[in-house]
PDB file of C-alpha atoms and ligand atoms in Angstrom:
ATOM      1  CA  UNK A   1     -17.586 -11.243  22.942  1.00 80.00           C
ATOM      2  CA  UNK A   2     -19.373  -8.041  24.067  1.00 84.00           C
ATOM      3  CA  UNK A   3     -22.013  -6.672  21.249  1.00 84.00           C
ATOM      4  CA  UNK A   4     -20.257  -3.640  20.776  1.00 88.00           C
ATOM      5  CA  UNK A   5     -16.819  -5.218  19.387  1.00 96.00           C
ATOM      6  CA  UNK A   6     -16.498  -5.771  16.192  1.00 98.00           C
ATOM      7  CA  UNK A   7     -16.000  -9.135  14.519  1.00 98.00           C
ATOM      8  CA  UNK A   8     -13.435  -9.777  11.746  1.00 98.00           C
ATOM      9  CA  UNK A   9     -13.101 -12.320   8.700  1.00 99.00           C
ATOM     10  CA  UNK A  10      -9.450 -12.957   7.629  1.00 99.00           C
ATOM     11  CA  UNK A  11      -8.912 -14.036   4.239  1.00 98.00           C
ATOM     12  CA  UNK A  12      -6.041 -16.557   3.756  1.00 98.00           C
ATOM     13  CA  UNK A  13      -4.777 -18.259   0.587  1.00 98.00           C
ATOM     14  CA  UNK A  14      -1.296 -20.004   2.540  1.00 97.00           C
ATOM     15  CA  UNK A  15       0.727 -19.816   5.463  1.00 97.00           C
ATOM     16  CA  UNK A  16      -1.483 -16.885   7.073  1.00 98.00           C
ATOM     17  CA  UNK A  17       2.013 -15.245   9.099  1.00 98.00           C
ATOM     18  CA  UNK A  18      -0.318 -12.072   8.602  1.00 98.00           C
ATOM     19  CA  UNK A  19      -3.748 -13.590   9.959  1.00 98.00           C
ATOM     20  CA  UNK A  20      -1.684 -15.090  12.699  1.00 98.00           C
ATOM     21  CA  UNK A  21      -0.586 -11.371  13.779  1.00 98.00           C
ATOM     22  CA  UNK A  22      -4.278 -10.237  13.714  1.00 98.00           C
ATOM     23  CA  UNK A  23      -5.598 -12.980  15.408  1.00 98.00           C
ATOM     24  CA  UNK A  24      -3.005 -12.734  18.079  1.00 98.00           C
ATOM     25  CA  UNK A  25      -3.525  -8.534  18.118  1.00 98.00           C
ATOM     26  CA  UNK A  26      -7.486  -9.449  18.792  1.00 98.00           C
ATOM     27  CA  UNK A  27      -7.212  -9.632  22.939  1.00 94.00           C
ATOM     28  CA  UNK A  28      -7.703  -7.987  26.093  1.00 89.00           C
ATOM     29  CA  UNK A  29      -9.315  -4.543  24.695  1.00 93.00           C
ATOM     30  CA  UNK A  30      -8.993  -4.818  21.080  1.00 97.00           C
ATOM     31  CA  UNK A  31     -12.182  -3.561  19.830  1.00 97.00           C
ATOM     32  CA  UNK A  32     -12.453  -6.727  17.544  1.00 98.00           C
ATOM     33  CA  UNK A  33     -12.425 -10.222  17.607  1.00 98.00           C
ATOM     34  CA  UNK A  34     -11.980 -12.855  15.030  1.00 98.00           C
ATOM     35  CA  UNK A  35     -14.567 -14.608  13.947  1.00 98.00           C
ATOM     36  CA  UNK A  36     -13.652 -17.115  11.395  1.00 98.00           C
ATOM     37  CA  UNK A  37     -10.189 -17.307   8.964  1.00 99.00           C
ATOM     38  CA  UNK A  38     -11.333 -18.093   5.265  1.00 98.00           C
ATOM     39  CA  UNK A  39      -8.864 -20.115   2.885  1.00 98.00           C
ATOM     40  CA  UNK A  40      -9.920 -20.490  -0.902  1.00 98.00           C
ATOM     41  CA  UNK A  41      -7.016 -23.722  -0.387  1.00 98.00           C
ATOM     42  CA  UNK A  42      -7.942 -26.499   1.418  1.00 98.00           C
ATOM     43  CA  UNK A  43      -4.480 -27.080   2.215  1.00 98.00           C
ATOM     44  CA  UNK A  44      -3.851 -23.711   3.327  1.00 98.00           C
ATOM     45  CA  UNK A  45      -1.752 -24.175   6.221  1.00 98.00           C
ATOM     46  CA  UNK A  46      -2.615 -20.973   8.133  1.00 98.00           C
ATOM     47  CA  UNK A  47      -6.489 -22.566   8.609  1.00 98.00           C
ATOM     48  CA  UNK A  48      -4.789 -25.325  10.577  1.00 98.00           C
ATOM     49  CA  UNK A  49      -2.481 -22.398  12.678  1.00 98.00           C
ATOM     50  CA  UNK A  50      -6.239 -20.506  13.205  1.00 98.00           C
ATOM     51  CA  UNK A  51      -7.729 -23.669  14.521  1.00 98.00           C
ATOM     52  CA  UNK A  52      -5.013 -23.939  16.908  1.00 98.00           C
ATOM     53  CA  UNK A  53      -6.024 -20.382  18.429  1.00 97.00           C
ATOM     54  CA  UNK A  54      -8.993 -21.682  18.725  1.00 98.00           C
ATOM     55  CA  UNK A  55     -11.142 -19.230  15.886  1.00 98.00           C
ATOM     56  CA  UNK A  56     -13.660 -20.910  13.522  1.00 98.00           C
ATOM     57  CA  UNK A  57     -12.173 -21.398   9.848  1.00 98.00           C
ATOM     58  CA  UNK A  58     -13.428 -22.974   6.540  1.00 98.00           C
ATOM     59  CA  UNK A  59     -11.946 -23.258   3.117  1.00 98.00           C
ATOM     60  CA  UNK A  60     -13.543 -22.752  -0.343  1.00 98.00           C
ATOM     61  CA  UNK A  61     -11.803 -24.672  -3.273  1.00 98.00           C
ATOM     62  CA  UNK A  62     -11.231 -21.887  -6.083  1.00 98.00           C
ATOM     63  CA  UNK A  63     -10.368 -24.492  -8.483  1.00 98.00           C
ATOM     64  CA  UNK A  64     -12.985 -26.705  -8.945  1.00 98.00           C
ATOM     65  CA  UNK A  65     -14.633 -22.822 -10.424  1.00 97.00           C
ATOM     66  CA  UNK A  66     -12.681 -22.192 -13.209  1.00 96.00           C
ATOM     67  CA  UNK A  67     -12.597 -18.673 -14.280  1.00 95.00           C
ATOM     68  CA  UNK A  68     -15.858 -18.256 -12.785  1.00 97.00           C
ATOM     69  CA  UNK A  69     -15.406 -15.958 -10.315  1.00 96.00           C
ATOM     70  CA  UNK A  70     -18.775 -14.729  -9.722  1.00 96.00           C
ATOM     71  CA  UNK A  71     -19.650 -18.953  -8.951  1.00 98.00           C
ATOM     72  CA  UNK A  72     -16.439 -18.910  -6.167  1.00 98.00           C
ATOM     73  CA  UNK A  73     -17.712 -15.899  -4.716  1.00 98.00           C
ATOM     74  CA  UNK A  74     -21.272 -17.324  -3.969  1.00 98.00           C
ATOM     75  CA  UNK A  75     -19.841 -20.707  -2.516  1.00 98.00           C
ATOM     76  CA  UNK A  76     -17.348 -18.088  -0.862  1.00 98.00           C
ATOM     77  CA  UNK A  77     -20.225 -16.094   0.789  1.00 98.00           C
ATOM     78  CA  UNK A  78     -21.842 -18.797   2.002  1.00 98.00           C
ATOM     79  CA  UNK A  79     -19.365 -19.144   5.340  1.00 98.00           C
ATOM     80  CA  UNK A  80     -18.736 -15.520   5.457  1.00 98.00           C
ATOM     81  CA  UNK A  81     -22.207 -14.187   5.600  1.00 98.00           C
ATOM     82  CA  UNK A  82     -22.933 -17.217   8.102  1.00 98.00           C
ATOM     83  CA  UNK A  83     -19.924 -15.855  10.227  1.00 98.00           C
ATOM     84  CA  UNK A  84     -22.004 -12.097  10.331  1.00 98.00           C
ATOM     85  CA  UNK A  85     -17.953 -10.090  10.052  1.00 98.00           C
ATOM     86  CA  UNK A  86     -18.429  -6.207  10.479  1.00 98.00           C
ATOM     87  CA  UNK A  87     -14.405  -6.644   8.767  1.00 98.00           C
ATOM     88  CA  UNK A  88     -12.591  -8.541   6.309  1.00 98.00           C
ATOM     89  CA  UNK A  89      -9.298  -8.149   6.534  1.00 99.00           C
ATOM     90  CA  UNK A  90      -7.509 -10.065   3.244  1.00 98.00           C
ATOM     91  CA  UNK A  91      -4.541 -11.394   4.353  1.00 98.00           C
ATOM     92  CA  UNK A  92      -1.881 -13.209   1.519  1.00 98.00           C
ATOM     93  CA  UNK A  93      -5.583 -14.081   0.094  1.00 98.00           C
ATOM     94  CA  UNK A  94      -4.083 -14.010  -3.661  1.00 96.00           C
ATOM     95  CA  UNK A  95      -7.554 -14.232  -5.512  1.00 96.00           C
ATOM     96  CA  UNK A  96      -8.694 -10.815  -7.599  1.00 94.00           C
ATOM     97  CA  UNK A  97     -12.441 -10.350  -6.246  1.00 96.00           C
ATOM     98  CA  UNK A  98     -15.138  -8.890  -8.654  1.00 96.00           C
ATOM     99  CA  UNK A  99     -16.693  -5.540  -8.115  1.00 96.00           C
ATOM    100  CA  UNK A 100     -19.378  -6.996  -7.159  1.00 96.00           C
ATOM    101  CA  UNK A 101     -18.162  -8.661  -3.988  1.00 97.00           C
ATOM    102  CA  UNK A 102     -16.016  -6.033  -2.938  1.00 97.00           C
ATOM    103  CA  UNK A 103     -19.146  -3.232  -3.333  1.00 97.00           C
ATOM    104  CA  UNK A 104     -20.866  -5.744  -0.846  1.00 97.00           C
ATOM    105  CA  UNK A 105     -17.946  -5.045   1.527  1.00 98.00           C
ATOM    106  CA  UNK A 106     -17.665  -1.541   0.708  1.00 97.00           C
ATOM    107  CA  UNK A 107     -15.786   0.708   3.803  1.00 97.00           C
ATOM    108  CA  UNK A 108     -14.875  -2.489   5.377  1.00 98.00           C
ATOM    109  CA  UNK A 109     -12.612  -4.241   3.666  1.00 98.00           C
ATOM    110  CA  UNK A 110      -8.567  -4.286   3.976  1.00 98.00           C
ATOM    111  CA  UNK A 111      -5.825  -5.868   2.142  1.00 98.00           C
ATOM    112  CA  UNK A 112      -2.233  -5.699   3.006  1.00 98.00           C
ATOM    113  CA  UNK A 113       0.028  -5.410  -0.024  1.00 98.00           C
ATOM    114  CA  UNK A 114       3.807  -5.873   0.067  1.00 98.00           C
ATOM    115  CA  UNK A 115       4.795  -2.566  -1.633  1.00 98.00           C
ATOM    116  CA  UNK A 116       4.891   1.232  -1.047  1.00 98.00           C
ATOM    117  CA  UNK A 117       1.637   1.531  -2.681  1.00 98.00           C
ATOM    118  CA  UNK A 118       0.982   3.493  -5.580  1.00 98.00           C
ATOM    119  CA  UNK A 119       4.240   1.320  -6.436  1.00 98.00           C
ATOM    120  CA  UNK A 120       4.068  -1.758  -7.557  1.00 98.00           C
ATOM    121  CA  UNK A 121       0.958  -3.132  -7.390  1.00 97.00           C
ATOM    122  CA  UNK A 122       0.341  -6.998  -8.740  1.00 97.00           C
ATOM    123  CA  UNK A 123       2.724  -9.501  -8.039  1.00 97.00           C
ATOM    124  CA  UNK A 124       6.857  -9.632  -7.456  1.00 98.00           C
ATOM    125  CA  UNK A 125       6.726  -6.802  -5.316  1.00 98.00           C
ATOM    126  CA  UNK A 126      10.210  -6.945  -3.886  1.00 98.00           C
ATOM    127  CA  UNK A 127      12.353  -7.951  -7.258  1.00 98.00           C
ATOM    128  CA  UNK A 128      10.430  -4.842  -9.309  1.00 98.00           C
ATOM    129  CA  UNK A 129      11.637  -2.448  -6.095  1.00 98.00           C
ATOM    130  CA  UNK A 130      15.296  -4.105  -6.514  1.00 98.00           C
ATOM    131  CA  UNK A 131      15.209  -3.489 -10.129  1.00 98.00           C
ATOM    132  CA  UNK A 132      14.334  -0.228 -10.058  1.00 98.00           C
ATOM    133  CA  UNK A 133      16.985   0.557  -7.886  1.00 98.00           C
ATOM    134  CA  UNK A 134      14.720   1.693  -5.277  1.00 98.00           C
ATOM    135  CA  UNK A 135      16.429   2.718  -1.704  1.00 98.00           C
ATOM    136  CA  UNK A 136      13.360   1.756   0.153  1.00 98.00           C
ATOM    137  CA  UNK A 137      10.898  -0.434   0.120  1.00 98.00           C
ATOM    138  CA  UNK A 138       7.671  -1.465   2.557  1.00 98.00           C
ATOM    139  CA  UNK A 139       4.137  -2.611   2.700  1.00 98.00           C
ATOM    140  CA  UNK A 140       0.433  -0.987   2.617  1.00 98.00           C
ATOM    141  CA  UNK A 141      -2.868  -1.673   4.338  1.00 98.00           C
ATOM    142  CA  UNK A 142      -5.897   0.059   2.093  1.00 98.00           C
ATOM    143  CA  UNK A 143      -9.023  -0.397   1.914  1.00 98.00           C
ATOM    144  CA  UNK A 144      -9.938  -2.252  -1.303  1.00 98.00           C
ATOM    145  CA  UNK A 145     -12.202  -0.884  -3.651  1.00 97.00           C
ATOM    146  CA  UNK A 146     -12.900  -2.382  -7.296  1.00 93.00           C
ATOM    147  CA  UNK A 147      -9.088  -1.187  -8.498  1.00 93.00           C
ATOM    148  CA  UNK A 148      -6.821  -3.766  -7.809  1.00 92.00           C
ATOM    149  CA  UNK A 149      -4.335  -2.751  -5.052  1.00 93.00           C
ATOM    150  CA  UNK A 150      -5.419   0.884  -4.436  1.00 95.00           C
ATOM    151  CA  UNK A 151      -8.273   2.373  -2.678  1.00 95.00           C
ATOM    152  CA  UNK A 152      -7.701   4.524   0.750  1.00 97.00           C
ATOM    153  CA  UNK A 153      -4.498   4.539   2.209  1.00 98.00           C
ATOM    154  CA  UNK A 154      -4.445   3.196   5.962  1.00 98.00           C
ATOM    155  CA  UNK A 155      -1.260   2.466   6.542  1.00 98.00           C
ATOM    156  CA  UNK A 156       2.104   2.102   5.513  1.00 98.00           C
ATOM    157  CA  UNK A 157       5.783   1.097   6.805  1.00 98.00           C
ATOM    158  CA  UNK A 158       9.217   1.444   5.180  1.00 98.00           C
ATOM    159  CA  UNK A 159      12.346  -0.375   5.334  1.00 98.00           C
ATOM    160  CA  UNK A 160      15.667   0.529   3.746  1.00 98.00           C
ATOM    161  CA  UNK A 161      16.948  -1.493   1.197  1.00 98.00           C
ATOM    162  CA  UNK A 162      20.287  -2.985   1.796  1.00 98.00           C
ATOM    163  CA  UNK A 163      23.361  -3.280  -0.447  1.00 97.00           C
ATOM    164  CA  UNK A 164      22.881  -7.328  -1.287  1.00 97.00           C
ATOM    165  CA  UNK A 165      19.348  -7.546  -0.577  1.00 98.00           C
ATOM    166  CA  UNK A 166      17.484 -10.502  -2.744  1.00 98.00           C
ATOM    167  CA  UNK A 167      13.939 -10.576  -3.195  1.00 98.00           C
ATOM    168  CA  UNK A 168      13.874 -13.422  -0.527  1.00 98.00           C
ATOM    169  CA  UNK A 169      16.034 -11.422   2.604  1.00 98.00           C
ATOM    170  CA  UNK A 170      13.997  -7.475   1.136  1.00 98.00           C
ATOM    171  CA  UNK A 171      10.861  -9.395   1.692  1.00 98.00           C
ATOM    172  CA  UNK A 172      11.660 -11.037   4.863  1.00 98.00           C
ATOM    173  CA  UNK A 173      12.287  -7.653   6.219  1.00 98.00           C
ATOM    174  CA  UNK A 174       8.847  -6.207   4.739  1.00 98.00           C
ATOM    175  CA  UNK A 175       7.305  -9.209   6.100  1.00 98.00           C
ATOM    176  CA  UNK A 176       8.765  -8.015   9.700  1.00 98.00           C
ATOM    177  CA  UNK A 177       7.352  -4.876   9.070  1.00 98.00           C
ATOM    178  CA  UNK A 178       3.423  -6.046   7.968  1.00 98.00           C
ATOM    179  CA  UNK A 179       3.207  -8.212  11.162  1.00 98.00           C
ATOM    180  CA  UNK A 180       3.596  -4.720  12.898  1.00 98.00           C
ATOM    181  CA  UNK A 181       1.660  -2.689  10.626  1.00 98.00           C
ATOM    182  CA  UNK A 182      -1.553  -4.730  10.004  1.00 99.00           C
ATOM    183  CA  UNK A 183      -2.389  -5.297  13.446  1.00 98.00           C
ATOM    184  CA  UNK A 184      -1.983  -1.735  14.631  1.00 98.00           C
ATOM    185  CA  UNK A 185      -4.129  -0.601  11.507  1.00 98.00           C
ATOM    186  CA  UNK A 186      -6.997  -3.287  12.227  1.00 98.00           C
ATOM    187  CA  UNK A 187      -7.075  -1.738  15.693  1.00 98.00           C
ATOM    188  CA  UNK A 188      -7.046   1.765  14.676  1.00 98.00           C
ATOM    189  CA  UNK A 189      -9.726   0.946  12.373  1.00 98.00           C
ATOM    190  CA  UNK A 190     -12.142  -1.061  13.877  1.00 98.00           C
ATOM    191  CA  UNK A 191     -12.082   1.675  16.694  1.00 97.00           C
ATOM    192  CA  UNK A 192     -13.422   3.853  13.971  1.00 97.00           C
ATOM    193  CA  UNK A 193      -9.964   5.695  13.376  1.00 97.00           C
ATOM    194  CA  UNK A 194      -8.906   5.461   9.543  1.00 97.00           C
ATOM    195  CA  UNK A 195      -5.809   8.285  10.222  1.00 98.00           C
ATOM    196  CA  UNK A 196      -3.300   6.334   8.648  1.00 98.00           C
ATOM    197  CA  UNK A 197      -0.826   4.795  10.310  1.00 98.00           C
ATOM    198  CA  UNK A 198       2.778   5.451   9.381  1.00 98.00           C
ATOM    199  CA  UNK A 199       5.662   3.187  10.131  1.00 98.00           C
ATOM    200  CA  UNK A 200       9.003   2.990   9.439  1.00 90.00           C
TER     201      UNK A 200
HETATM  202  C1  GAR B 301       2.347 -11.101   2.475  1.00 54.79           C
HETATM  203  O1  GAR B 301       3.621 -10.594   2.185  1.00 54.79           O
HETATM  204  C2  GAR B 301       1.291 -10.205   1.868  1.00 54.79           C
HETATM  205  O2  GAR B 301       1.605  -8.844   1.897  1.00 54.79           O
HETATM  206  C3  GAR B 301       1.253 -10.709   0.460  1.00 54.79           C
HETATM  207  O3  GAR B 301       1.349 -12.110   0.566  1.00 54.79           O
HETATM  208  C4  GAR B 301       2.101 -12.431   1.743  1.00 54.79           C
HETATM  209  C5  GAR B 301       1.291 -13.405   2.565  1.00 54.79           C
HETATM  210  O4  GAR B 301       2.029 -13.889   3.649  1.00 54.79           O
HETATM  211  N1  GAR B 301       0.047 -10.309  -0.202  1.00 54.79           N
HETATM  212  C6  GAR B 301      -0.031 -10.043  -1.497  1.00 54.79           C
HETATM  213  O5  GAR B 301       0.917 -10.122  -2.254  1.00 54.79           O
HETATM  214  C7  GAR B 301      -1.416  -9.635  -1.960  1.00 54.79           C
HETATM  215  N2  GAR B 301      -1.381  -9.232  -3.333  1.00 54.79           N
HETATM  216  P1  GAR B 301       1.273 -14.553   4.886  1.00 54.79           P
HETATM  217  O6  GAR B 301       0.324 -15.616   4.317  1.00 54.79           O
HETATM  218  O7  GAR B 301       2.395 -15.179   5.668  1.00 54.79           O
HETATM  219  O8  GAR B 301       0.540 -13.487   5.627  1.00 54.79           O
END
């Protein structure tokens, strides 16, 4: 890779459809490349679907921490650091990081939630947009900052929500929509770009 692109870490926690988009983004003249895919699962299935691309992963057992956090971070910068990223892009990577890690990071770390953020942040994204009745529904890329699931916006795409829709075929549909969105952001981005890019 040529010195001036810049080289990503994707954060994984499962099936990594999201880290397969960015990998797959990362050719030709991207101005990144991936580096290395990070799983705090073993079993993560996505670290076998990386390896297959042929990029570098490693995992990082969260469990074996307990509620230390601060403990799973060390053993978690151990890899990263070694891999030198410019980005981390968190992926489905469903741990909460401390401040601490994430001020290490500062500017140049994303997450992709699946929710027309400031909506919704946390977990059961989709079912708390169907209860509320809401007519639309979508997915953000931010940067993250110490608040969980805000910090700057850098992205977002909408989808209508259909008469019928479950959480399952809603999220399917945002899903659709966050394979387009992430990798267009990550390029806008690592080109120095953080206009946001709206979808949808
Ligand atoms: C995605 O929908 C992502 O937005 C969500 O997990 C899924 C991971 O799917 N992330 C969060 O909920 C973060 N709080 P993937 O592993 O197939 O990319």
């Amino acid at each position: 890779m040529s010195p001036a692109q810049k080289r990503v870490a994707i954060l994984i926690s499962g099936g990594g459809s999201n880290m397969l988009k960015l990998v797959e983004s990362m050719g030709a003249d991207h101005p990144a490349r991936p580096v290395l895919v990070l799983a705090n699962d073993p079993a993560a299935s996505g670290l076998a679907r990386a390896a297959a691309l042929g990029v570098a992963t490693a995992s990082v057992d969260h469990r074996p921490f307990g509620r230390d956090r601060a403990a799973f971070e060390a053993a978690l910068l151990e890899p990263l650091l070694a891999a030198e990223p410019d980005i981390l892009c968190l992926a489905g990577f469903m741990r909460v990081l401390t401040p601490g890690f994430v001020q290490r990071f500062a500017g140049r770390m994303l997450n992709i939630h699946p929710s027309l953020l400031p909506k919704y942040p946390g977990l059961h994204t989709h079912q708390r947009a169907l209860d509320a009745g809401d007519a639309e529904a979508g997915c953000t890329v931010h940067e993250v900052t110490a608040e969980l699931d805000a910090g700057p916006l850098l992205g977002q795409a909408r989808v209508p929500v259909l008469p019928g829709d479950t959480a399952e075929t809603l999220g399917a549909r945002v899903l659709a929509m966050e394979h387009r969105l992430y990798p267009a952001v990550l390029r806008r981005f690592a080109a120095g770009d953080r206009t946001p890019v709206l979808l949808g």
